[in-house]
Structures are given as structure tokens and as C-alpha cells.
């Protein structure tokens, strides 16, 4: 097998036994980025000098016997994480000239774990979108079919892994942005419990929903990367104030007696029927491993889209007020007064989807509409949370599709924001409730990958990854390679 098809454990083993060095591994990935990224546009910035310097340091650490499980392994970072001295664009013209003056906690933790940063990957502008088409740098493409979207907003992360341009990537998930692109590109991704990974230095979209997480080919790789990315951070006031457990600890537990909940609103008329068949087979596979299934009701989850598309834009409209053309980022030419500076910097610096969200959010928060929209949405959010708490009385984990349909064609939904928003029906509720949720590959339809979504109770990422890993021990969907990217 080629280097880019090895699991993380195999890579660590290869480094430890000196089959290859971190410098060789890093060069291998840099060469693949050069060879293949023209086709999929997954990187916004590649940092070869930095990567090779980090690889050299990693090799020294390995030689001195002080390596961790991740030392010397390459990673790509979503361009939403501030990286000291490296352009951090957030997929926007607004930050096209922004060199971050500090490092985000997550990328710093990755560095401390010895990971080698290859560069920054493509994303929807300010993480608003489900197809990567709102990126200022043009969309990333789906390696399984270059005419199709890779999903979003962490589409660059997912496409880079699916094409074998990085073994690991960071992503963020406000309403599905780790899980949905993972599903579309046939890779694995987990959005941890809200607060598990620090938001410090992660450019804010909707702060009460934003959560960073790992993306990789397998659940085992996710567990290893999540170990490095998580933990309390005093620089984030909503950080979970407790030590993170070892997320690999439960991977090999048997699934005998596991109770899987199948929520009614996830298996409704909105689910593409062939996708439904693929999901049903995955469920059968888990039953063969000893799990039993129960139907659960999440009555308010059907209101997720309405609820999320008030709360997320409301928070975004407030978070994005900092981009005013004064302090950093894009500034218009020759403003004639301060109003003109604000007005034109924001008009020229933001793309359409971002402006749409700012308008919706400002409207929902304005006097006269606040109670009708924002307060109401917060109430619905509580009901959704309670639905999940009640469901987890009856089951240990919830299973469903990640998306209602596979990756669609570029341009197919970009002119119709509401149809794009409706693609998020199955992912949004986990963010609204703050629960950990993952997507893992479970088959194909029309030649495109299908994602299986698993949602666990609060702080039970280890349990969730156990279920995913057991499934991946008896299936090989996560090992499939997109045609054209084998070599
Ligand atoms: N697709 C959703 C949106 O457009 C979620 C994005 C995300 O999770 N960052 O808001």
C-alpha cells in the first residue's frame, strides 16, 4: 500500500520503525498536493517550508525516543483557525490579506502533539454554507466526482482527505460542517460535545453552536486526533472545565447489548430512498454485532432548520460586526468618511451568503421582532435538547443518515439558498442540543458516498467512536479510494 493509504497507527508504526521519516512522509504529501490539488482546489495556502521544518523537528523527537502517537504525521487545517504568521482567510475576501498574529488553541495543541501542518484548506466563507461554493477562492470539488460539491463548510478538509492529500484534517461544525462534507466525500468526522475543543482563535460564526473536531479516514484515527485537540482552555469561557478522557480507550468494546435509537424524523419522506436502503444495511450490520434497535421520537427535531436559521444568523450578525475595515482585513479604497468606510468595506469584502446571514440575523434581533423570532427560536432549541435527553433514556446511541441525499452537482443549489439549507435537516439538531455526533462512510449510491450519522449523549464521544470503530472493523467503506487518486 502507498503511504497515503496507511492508517494513522500504521504511519506511527512506520515512523517508529524507521521505514520512513516524517520528512519523507511530508514530502510525499506535498508532492501529492502539487500533483492533484489543481483538480479539487482543496488548499487555500500550502506551507511547505514550515511543514518540512516541523517534520525535521519531529524526526529528531522520534530519534530521541520522545514521540507521541501523532508525532511527525501531516495534517491540514481548516482556514478558520488562526495560525501565527500564516494567512488565515476564513474563505473570505474580507480576510484575504490577514496574517494571523497568534495561534488558535486547537492548532497549537496539534503542533504540541508533533503534527506537521501542510497548510490551510478551503471552506465556505465564514463557514456559512453546505457546498463550499461560497468560498472566495472558488469551491473545492468532490474527489468521487469532480462535477459534484464536496459539501461544506469543511469541504476542503474532506476533499483533501478523500483525495489522499492529507491523512488528517481539522474542521468545524456549527450545523453540520464536519459531518456533511465527511458524508459527501466518504470519510469520517466527529463533532464533539459543545465545549470539548477550545474555540480560542477559531474565527467565530455562531458561538453557541461552533465546535471544532477531527476529520480522517477512520474512527480510530478520529479518536487519536481528538485526544490532541480537546481539553479545557481558560481562554474560552465556554470550554468544558474537565480533563478530556482518552478517546481511544473504549474502541474495542463489544456492542453486545447496545441500544440503538432510530428517530422517526430521520427516516421520513425527505430521505432519498436509495440512501435509506444503504442506512438500513448499516443498521443491520450493527445488529449483527450485538446491538438492538428501538424507535425513538424526537418530535421537535423537525423544527431544526427554522430554529437554526434564526439563531445562527443572529449570532453571526453580531460576531461579524468586528469586520469594519478599520482594525484588520479588507478596507475599501478612498473612503470619503467613516460611514462610507464601513459601508463599502463590508459591501465589497463580504460575499452574498454572508450578507444574507447578517441581514437575517439583524432583522431577527431587532426591536419588534426579537420576541417573535429570536426568543421563540431559543425556546424551540430547549425543546429539541429535551427531546434528546428523553430519547437517551431509551437508547445508548442514535443512528440516522447524515444527509437526505448524496453530494449534488456544483451550481445545482447555489442559486436557491433555502434548498441548500434544507440539506442540513439531519445535522442541525446535534448542534442545537450541543451533543457529540459523527458521520462515517457506509456505502454508495449513484457512485457517491453515503454517510451514517451517530449521535451520542453528552460527553460520550468515546462510546460513539467505539460504535463507529466496531462498524469499521467489519466493513471497508472507509478504505475505498476515489478513482483517479490512487497514485
Ligand atoms: N450548512 C450550515 C450553514 O450553512 C452549517 C455550516 C456549519 O456547520 N459551519 O450554516
Coordinates of C-alpha atoms and ligand atoms in Angstrom, one line a residue:
X1 CA 0.0 0.0 0.0
X2 CA 1.1 3.5 -0.7
X3 CA 1.9 5.8 2.2
X4 CA -1.2 7.8 1.7
X5 CA -3.4 4.8 2.2
X6 CA -2.0 3.8 5.6
X7 CA -3.9 4.3 8.8
X8 CA -2.6 6.6 11.4
X9 CA -1.5 3.6 13.6
X10 CA 0.4 2.2 10.6
X11 CA 2.0 5.6 9.9
X12 CA 3.1 5.9 13.5
X13 CA 4.5 2.4 13.4
X14 CA 6.3 3.1 10.1
X15 CA 7.9 6.2 11.7
X16 CA 8.9 4.4 14.9
X17 CA 10.5 1.5 13.0
X18 CA 12.3 3.9 10.6
X19 CA 10.6 2.6 7.5
X20 CA 10.3 6.2 6.5
X21 CA 10.9 9.5 8.2
X22 CA 8.5 12.4 8.8
X23 CA 10.4 14.4 6.2
X24 CA 9.8 11.7 3.6
X25 CA 6.2 11.4 4.6
X26 CA 5.7 15.1 4.5
X27 CA 7.4 15.3 1.1
X28 CA 5.1 12.6 -0.2
X29 CA 2.0 14.6 0.8
X30 CA 3.4 17.9 -0.6
X31 CA 4.1 16.1 -3.9
X32 CA 0.5 14.8 -4.0
X33 CA -0.9 18.2 -3.3
X34 CA 1.2 19.5 -6.3
X35 CA 0.0 16.7 -8.5
X36 CA -3.7 16.6 -7.6
X37 CA -4.9 19.7 -5.9
X38 CA -5.5 21.5 -9.3
X39 CA -8.4 19.2 -9.8
X40 CA -10.0 19.6 -6.4
X41 CA -9.0 23.0 -5.1
X42 CA -8.8 21.8 -1.5
X43 CA -5.9 24.0 -0.3
X44 CA -6.0 27.8 0.0
X45 CA -2.5 28.0 1.3
X46 CA 0.3 25.4 1.3
X47 CA 3.2 25.9 3.7
X48 CA 6.0 23.6 2.5
X49 CA 8.9 25.3 4.3
X50 CA 7.0 25.3 7.6
X51 CA 5.9 21.7 7.1
X52 CA 9.4 20.4 6.4
X53 CA 10.9 22.3 9.4
X54 CA 8.2 20.7 11.6
X55 CA 8.9 17.3 10.1
X56 CA 12.6 17.7 10.8
X57 CA 11.9 18.6 14.4
X58 CA 9.5 15.6 14.6
X59 CA 12.2 13.2 13.2
X60 CA 14.6 14.5 15.9
X61 CA 11.9 13.8 18.6
X62 CA 11.3 10.3 17.3
X63 CA 15.0 9.6 17.2
X64 CA 15.3 10.8 20.9
X65 CA 12.5 8.3 21.9
X66 CA 10.1 11.1 22.9
X67 CA 7.4 10.7 20.2
X68 CA 3.7 10.7 20.8
X69 CA 1.2 8.8 18.7
X70 CA 0.9 11.8 16.4
X71 CA 4.5 13.0 16.1
X72 CA 5.5 13.5 12.5
X73 CA 2.1 12.9 11.0
X74 CA 0.9 15.6 8.5
X75 CA -2.4 17.4 8.9
X76 CA -4.3 20.1 7.0
X77 CA -6.1 22.9 9.0
X78 CA -9.3 24.4 8.0
X79 CA -8.7 28.1 7.2
X80 CA -10.9 29.2 10.0
X81 CA -8.2 28.5 12.6
X82 CA -5.7 31.4 13.3
X83 CA -2.2 30.2 12.5
X84 CA 0.6 32.5 13.7
X85 CA 2.4 34.2 10.7
X86 CA 0.3 32.3 8.2
X87 CA -2.6 33.7 6.1
X88 CA -6.0 32.9 7.7
X89 CA -8.7 33.8 5.3
X90 CA -11.8 32.1 6.6
X91 CA -12.6 31.6 2.9
X92 CA -13.4 35.3 2.6
X93 CA -12.1 38.3 0.6
X94 CA -12.5 40.2 3.9
X95 CA -9.5 38.3 5.3
X96 CA -7.6 37.5 2.1
X97 CA -4.8 39.8 3.4
X98 CA -5.0 38.7 7.0
X99 CA -1.9 37.1 8.5
X100 CA -2.9 35.9 12.0
X101 CA -0.7 37.3 14.8
X102 CA -1.4 34.4 17.1
X103 CA -2.1 30.7 17.1
X104 CA -5.5 29.1 17.9
X105 CA -5.6 26.7 20.8
X106 CA -6.6 23.7 18.6
X107 CA -3.8 24.2 16.0
X108 CA -1.3 24.9 18.9
X109 CA -2.4 21.6 20.5
X110 CA -1.8 19.8 17.2
X111 CA 1.6 21.4 17.0
X112 CA 2.4 20.3 20.5
X113 CA 1.4 16.8 19.7
X114 CA 4.0 16.8 17.0
X115 CA 1.7 17.0 14.0
X116 CA 3.1 18.6 10.8
X117 CA 0.9 21.3 9.3
X118 CA 0.8 21.1 5.5
X119 CA -1.3 24.2 5.1
X120 CA -4.8 25.7 5.2
X121 CA -7.8 24.2 3.5
X122 CA -10.8 25.6 1.6
X123 CA -14.1 26.3 3.2
X124 CA -17.3 28.2 2.7
X125 CA -17.0 31.9 3.5
X126 CA -17.0 32.3 7.3
X127 CA -18.2 28.6 7.4
X128 CA -21.6 29.6 6.1
X129 CA -22.7 27.1 3.6
X130 CA -23.1 23.4 2.8
X131 CA -21.3 23.1 -0.6
X132 CA -18.1 25.1 -0.4
X133 CA -19.4 27.3 -3.2
X134 CA -19.5 30.4 -1.0
X135 CA -15.6 30.3 -0.7
X136 CA -13.9 33.4 -2.1
X137 CA -11.3 31.0 -3.6
X138 CA -13.8 29.0 -5.6
X139 CA -15.3 25.7 -4.5
X140 CA -13.4 22.6 -3.6
X141 CA -14.5 19.7 -5.7
X142 CA -15.6 16.2 -4.6
X143 CA -12.9 13.7 -5.4
X144 CA -15.5 11.0 -6.1
X145 CA -17.0 13.1 -8.9
X146 CA -15.3 16.4 -9.8
X147 CA -18.6 17.8 -11.0
X148 CA -20.1 17.4 -7.6
X149 CA -19.7 19.5 -4.4
X150 CA -17.6 18.2 -1.6
X151 CA -20.1 19.5 1.0
X152 CA -19.4 22.3 3.4
X153 CA -18.3 24.2 5.1
X154 CA -15.3 22.0 5.9
X155 CA -15.3 20.8 2.2
X156 CA -11.6 21.5 1.7
X157 CA -10.8 19.3 4.7
X158 CA -13.0 16.4 3.5
X159 CA -11.8 16.6 -0.1
X160 CA -8.1 16.7 0.9
X161 CA -8.5 13.5 2.9
X162 CA -10.6 11.7 0.3
X163 CA -8.0 12.5 -2.4
X164 CA -5.2 11.4 -0.1
X165 CA -3.6 14.9 0.1
X166 CA -3.6 14.7 3.9
X167 CA -4.2 11.8 6.3
X168 CA -5.9 14.1 8.9
X169 CA -7.6 17.5 9.0
X170 CA -9.3 19.8 11.4
X171 CA -12.8 21.0 10.8
X172 CA -15.5 23.0 12.5
X173 CA -19.2 22.2 12.8
X174 CA -21.8 24.8 13.6
X175 CA -24.7 23.0 11.9
X176 CA -23.1 20.0 10.2
X177 CA -19.9 21.3 8.6
X178 CA -17.8 18.4 9.7
X179 CA -20.4 15.6 9.3
X180 CA -21.9 16.7 6.0
X181 CA -18.7 17.0 4.0
X182 CA -17.4 13.8 5.6
X183 CA -20.5 12.1 4.3
X184 CA -20.3 13.6 0.8
X185 CA -16.6 12.7 0.4
X186 CA -16.7 9.2 2.0
X187 CA -14.5 10.0 5.1
X188 CA -15.1 10.0 8.9
X189 CA -15.6 13.1 11.0
X190 CA -16.9 13.9 14.5
X191 CA -18.3 17.0 16.1
X192 CA -17.6 16.6 19.8
X193 CA -19.7 17.8 22.6
X194 CA -20.0 21.6 22.7
X195 CA -17.1 22.9 24.6
X196 CA -14.8 19.9 24.2
X197 CA -12.4 21.7 21.9
X198 CA -11.4 25.3 22.5
X199 CA -12.9 28.0 20.3
X200 CA -10.0 30.3 21.1
X201 CA -8.5 31.5 17.8
X202 CA -11.2 29.8 15.7
X203 CA -13.0 32.6 13.8
X204 CA -16.5 32.9 15.2
X205 CA -19.6 32.2 13.2
X206 CA -22.3 31.3 15.7
X207 CA -20.6 31.0 19.1
X208 CA -23.2 28.9 20.9
X209 CA -23.1 26.3 18.1
X210 CA -19.5 26.4 16.8
X211 CA -17.4 23.3 17.7
X212 CA -14.1 22.1 16.3
X213 CA -13.4 18.5 15.6
X214 CA -11.2 16.0 13.7
X215 CA -11.7 14.6 10.2
X216 CA -9.9 11.5 9.0
X217 CA -10.5 8.2 7.2
X218 CA -11.4 6.1 10.2
X219 CA -13.0 6.3 13.6
X220 CA -9.7 5.1 15.2
X221 CA -7.8 8.0 13.5
X222 CA -10.5 10.4 14.8
X223 CA -10.0 9.2 18.3
X224 CA -6.3 9.7 18.2
X225 CA -6.6 13.2 16.7
X226 CA -9.4 14.2 19.1
X227 CA -7.1 13.3 22.0
X228 CA -4.8 16.0 20.8
X229 CA -7.4 18.6 20.0
X230 CA -9.5 18.5 23.2
X231 CA -9.3 19.7 26.8
X232 CA -10.1 22.7 29.0
X233 CA -8.9 26.1 27.8
X234 CA -9.1 29.1 30.1
X235 CA -9.1 31.3 27.0
X236 CA -12.5 30.0 26.0
X237 CA -15.3 30.8 28.6
X238 CA -17.5 28.0 27.2
X239 CA -14.7 25.4 27.3
X240 CA -15.7 22.2 29.2
X241 CA -14.0 22.5 32.5
X242 CA -12.8 19.0 33.0
X243 CA -10.0 16.8 31.6
X244 CA -10.8 15.1 28.4
X245 CA -10.8 11.3 28.6
X246 CA -8.7 9.0 26.3
X247 CA -11.0 8.7 23.3
X248 CA -9.3 5.5 22.2
X249 CA -10.0 3.7 25.5
X250 CA -13.3 2.2 24.5
X251 CA -12.7 1.5 20.8
X252 CA -12.5 -2.3 21.1
X253 CA -15.5 -2.8 23.4
X254 CA -18.2 -5.2 22.2
X255 CA -21.5 -3.8 21.0
X256 CA -23.5 -6.6 22.7
X257 CA -26.5 -5.1 24.4
X258 CA -26.0 -1.7 22.8
X259 CA -29.4 0.0 22.3
X260 CA -29.6 2.0 19.1
X261 CA -32.3 4.6 18.7
X262 CA -33.9 5.2 15.3
X263 CA -35.6 8.6 15.4
X264 CA -38.8 9.0 13.4
X265 CA -37.9 12.4 11.9
X266 CA -34.6 11.0 10.5
X267 CA -36.4 8.3 8.4
X268 CA -39.1 10.4 6.8
X269 CA -40.2 11.3 3.2
X270 CA -37.3 13.7 2.9
X271 CA -34.7 10.9 2.8
X272 CA -33.7 9.7 -0.6
X273 CA -35.0 6.1 -0.8
X274 CA -31.7 4.5 -2.0
X275 CA -29.9 6.3 0.7
X276 CA -32.4 4.9 3.1
X277 CA -31.6 1.3 1.9
X278 CA -27.9 1.9 2.5
X279 CA -28.5 3.2 6.0
X280 CA -30.8 0.2 6.8
X281 CA -27.9 -2.1 5.8
X282 CA -25.6 -0.3 8.1
X283 CA -28.1 -0.7 10.9
X284 CA -28.3 -4.5 10.1
X285 CA -24.5 -4.7 10.3
X286 CA -24.6 -3.2 13.8
X287 CA -27.3 -5.6 14.9
X288 CA -25.1 -8.5 13.7
X289 CA -22.5 -7.1 16.1
X290 CA -25.0 -7.5 19.0
X291 CA -26.9 -4.2 19.1
X292 CA -30.7 -3.9 19.3
X293 CA -32.8 -1.2 17.7
X294 CA -35.7 0.9 19.2
X295 CA -37.7 3.6 17.5
X296 CA -37.5 6.9 19.3
X297 CA -39.3 10.1 18.8
X298 CA -37.7 13.5 18.6
X299 CA -40.9 15.5 18.0
X300 CA -39.3 19.0 17.8
X301 CA -36.3 18.0 15.6
X302 CA -38.4 18.7 12.6
X303 CA -38.2 22.4 13.6
X304 CA -34.3 22.4 13.5
X305 CA -34.0 24.3 10.2
X306 CA -36.3 27.1 11.3
X307 CA -34.7 27.3 14.7
X308 CA -31.1 27.1 13.5
X309 CA -31.6 29.6 10.7
X310 CA -32.7 32.2 13.2
X311 CA -30.1 31.5 16.0
X312 CA -27.0 31.1 13.7
X313 CA -27.6 34.2 11.7
X314 CA -28.4 36.2 14.8
X315 CA -25.1 35.3 16.4
X316 CA -23.3 35.7 13.1
X317 CA -24.6 39.2 12.6
X318 CA -23.2 40.1 16.0
X319 CA -19.8 38.3 15.6
X320 CA -19.2 39.7 12.1
X321 CA -19.6 43.3 13.2
X322 CA -15.9 43.3 14.0
X323 CA -15.1 43.3 10.3
X324 CA -15.4 47.0 9.8
X325 CA -12.5 47.9 7.6
X326 CA -10.8 49.7 10.5
X327 CA -8.8 47.2 12.5
X328 CA -7.9 44.4 10.2
X329 CA -8.9 42.7 7.0
X330 CA -10.2 44.3 3.8
X331 CA -10.6 48.1 3.5
X332 CA -12.2 49.8 0.6
X333 CA -10.2 52.4 -1.5
X334 CA -10.5 56.1 -0.8
X335 CA -13.4 56.3 1.7
X336 CA -14.8 59.8 1.9
X337 CA -16.0 59.5 5.5
X338 CA -16.3 56.8 8.3
X339 CA -19.8 55.7 7.2
X340 CA -18.5 55.2 3.7
X341 CA -15.5 53.2 5.0
X342 CA -17.8 50.8 6.9
X343 CA -20.3 50.6 4.2
X344 CA -18.0 49.9 1.3
X345 CA -15.5 47.7 3.2
X346 CA -18.3 45.4 4.2
X347 CA -20.2 45.6 0.9
X348 CA -17.0 44.7 -1.1
X349 CA -15.4 42.4 1.5
X350 CA -18.3 40.0 2.2
X351 CA -19.9 37.6 -0.3
X352 CA -23.6 37.2 -0.9
X353 CA -24.3 34.3 1.6
X354 CA -22.5 36.2 4.4
X355 CA -24.5 39.3 3.7
X356 CA -27.7 37.3 3.6
X357 CA -27.0 35.9 7.1
X358 CA -26.1 39.3 8.5
X359 CA -29.4 40.7 7.2
X360 CA -31.5 37.8 8.6
X361 CA -29.7 38.0 11.9
X362 CA -30.0 41.7 12.3
X363 CA -33.7 41.5 11.4
X364 CA -34.3 38.7 13.9
X365 CA -32.6 40.6 16.7
X366 CA -34.2 44.0 16.0
X367 CA -36.7 45.6 18.4
X368 CA -40.2 44.4 17.5
X369 CA -39.0 41.1 16.0
X370 CA -36.7 39.8 18.8
X371 CA -39.5 38.1 20.8
X372 CA -41.2 36.7 17.7
X373 CA -38.1 35.2 16.2
X374 CA -35.0 35.0 18.4
X375 CA -36.7 34.3 21.8
X376 CA -39.0 31.8 20.1
X377 CA -36.1 30.0 18.5
X378 CA -34.3 29.7 21.8
X379 CA -37.4 28.1 23.3
X380 CA -37.6 25.6 20.4
X381 CA -33.9 24.9 21.0
X382 CA -34.6 23.9 24.6
X383 CA -37.4 21.6 23.4
X384 CA -35.0 19.9 21.0
X385 CA -32.5 19.4 23.7
X386 CA -35.1 17.9 26.0
X387 CA -36.3 15.5 23.2
X388 CA -32.7 14.1 23.0
X389 CA -32.5 13.8 26.8
X390 CA -35.7 11.8 26.8
X391 CA -34.6 9.7 23.8
X392 CA -31.4 8.7 25.6
X393 CA -33.5 7.2 28.4
X394 CA -34.4 4.6 25.9
X395 CA -31.2 4.1 23.9
X396 CA -27.4 4.5 24.2
X397 CA -26.8 6.0 20.8
X398 CA -28.9 7.4 17.9
X399 CA -28.5 6.4 14.3
X400 CA -29.6 8.0 11.1
X401 CA -28.5 9.4 7.8
X402 CA -26.1 12.4 7.8
X403 CA -27.8 14.0 4.8
X404 CA -31.0 13.4 2.9
X405 CA -29.2 12.9 -0.4
X406 CA -25.7 12.4 -1.7
X407 CA -23.4 15.1 -3.0
X408 CA -25.2 17.2 -5.6
X409 CA -23.8 18.9 -8.7
X410 CA -21.8 22.2 -8.4
X411 CA -24.3 25.0 -9.2
X412 CA -27.3 22.8 -8.5
X413 CA -28.4 24.6 -5.4
X414 CA -26.2 27.7 -5.2
X415 CA -29.0 29.9 -6.6
X416 CA -31.5 28.7 -4.1
X417 CA -30.4 29.2 -0.5
X418 CA -33.5 27.6 1.1
X419 CA -33.0 24.3 -0.8
X420 CA -29.4 24.4 0.4
X421 CA -30.5 25.0 4.0
X422 CA -32.8 22.0 3.7
X423 CA -29.8 19.8 3.1
X424 CA -29.0 20.4 6.8
X425 CA -32.1 18.8 8.2
X426 CA -30.4 15.8 9.9
X427 CA -27.3 17.6 11.2
X428 CA -28.5 20.8 12.8
X429 CA -30.2 19.3 15.9
X430 CA -27.0 17.9 17.4
X431 CA -25.5 21.4 17.4
X432 CA -28.7 23.0 18.8
X433 CA -28.5 20.4 21.6
X434 CA -24.7 20.5 22.0
X435 CA -24.4 16.7 21.5
X436 CA -21.5 14.8 20.1
X437 CA -22.2 13.4 16.6
X438 CA -20.2 11.7 13.9
X439 CA -20.5 10.7 10.3
X440 CA -18.8 7.6 8.9
X441 CA -19.0 6.1 5.4
X442 CA -21.5 3.3 5.0
X443 CA -21.8 2.7 1.2
X444 CA -22.5 4.3 -2.1
X445 CA -25.5 5.5 -4.2
X446 CA -25.1 6.6 -7.8
X447 CA -21.3 6.2 -7.3
X448 CA -21.3 8.8 -4.5
X449 CA -20.6 8.0 -0.8
X450 CA -23.3 7.8 1.8
X451 CA -22.7 8.9 5.4
X452 CA -24.1 7.2 8.5
X453 CA -24.7 9.6 11.4
X454 CA -24.3 8.5 15.0
X455 CA -25.3 10.8 17.9
X456 CA -24.3 10.1 21.5
X457 CA -25.3 11.6 24.9
X458 CA -23.2 14.5 26.3
X459 CA -19.5 13.8 26.6
X460 CA -19.8 10.2 25.3
X461 CA -17.5 10.7 22.3
X462 CA -15.6 7.5 23.4
X463 CA -18.8 5.4 23.2
X464 CA -19.7 6.9 19.8
X465 CA -16.2 6.2 18.4
X466 CA -16.5 2.7 19.8
X467 CA -19.6 2.1 17.8
X468 CA -18.0 3.6 14.7
X469 CA -14.8 1.6 15.1
X470 CA -16.7 -1.7 15.6
X471 CA -18.6 -1.0 12.4
X472 CA -15.4 -0.2 10.5
X473 CA -13.8 -3.4 11.8
X474 CA -16.4 -5.4 9.8
X475 CA -16.8 -3.1 6.8
X476 CA -14.3 -1.4 4.4
X477 CA -16.2 1.6 3.1
X478 CA -13.8 3.9 4.9
X479 CA -10.9 2.3 3.0
X480 CA -12.3 2.9 -0.5
X481 CA -10.1 5.2 -2.7
X482 CA -11.6 7.8 -5.0
X483 CA -10.9 6.8 -8.7
X484 CA -8.0 8.9 -10.1
X485 CA -6.4 9.5 -6.7
X486 CA -4.9 6.1 -6.1
X487 CA -1.4 7.1 -7.2
Ligands
LIG1 N1 -24.6 24.4 6.5 C1 -24.8 25.1 7.7 C2 -24.8 26.6 7.5 O1 -24.7 27.0 6.4 C3 -23.8 24.7 8.7 C4 -22.5 25.3 8.5 C5 -21.5 25.0 9.5 O2 -21.7 24.0 10.3 N2 -20.5 25.8 9.7 O3 -24.9 27.4 8.4

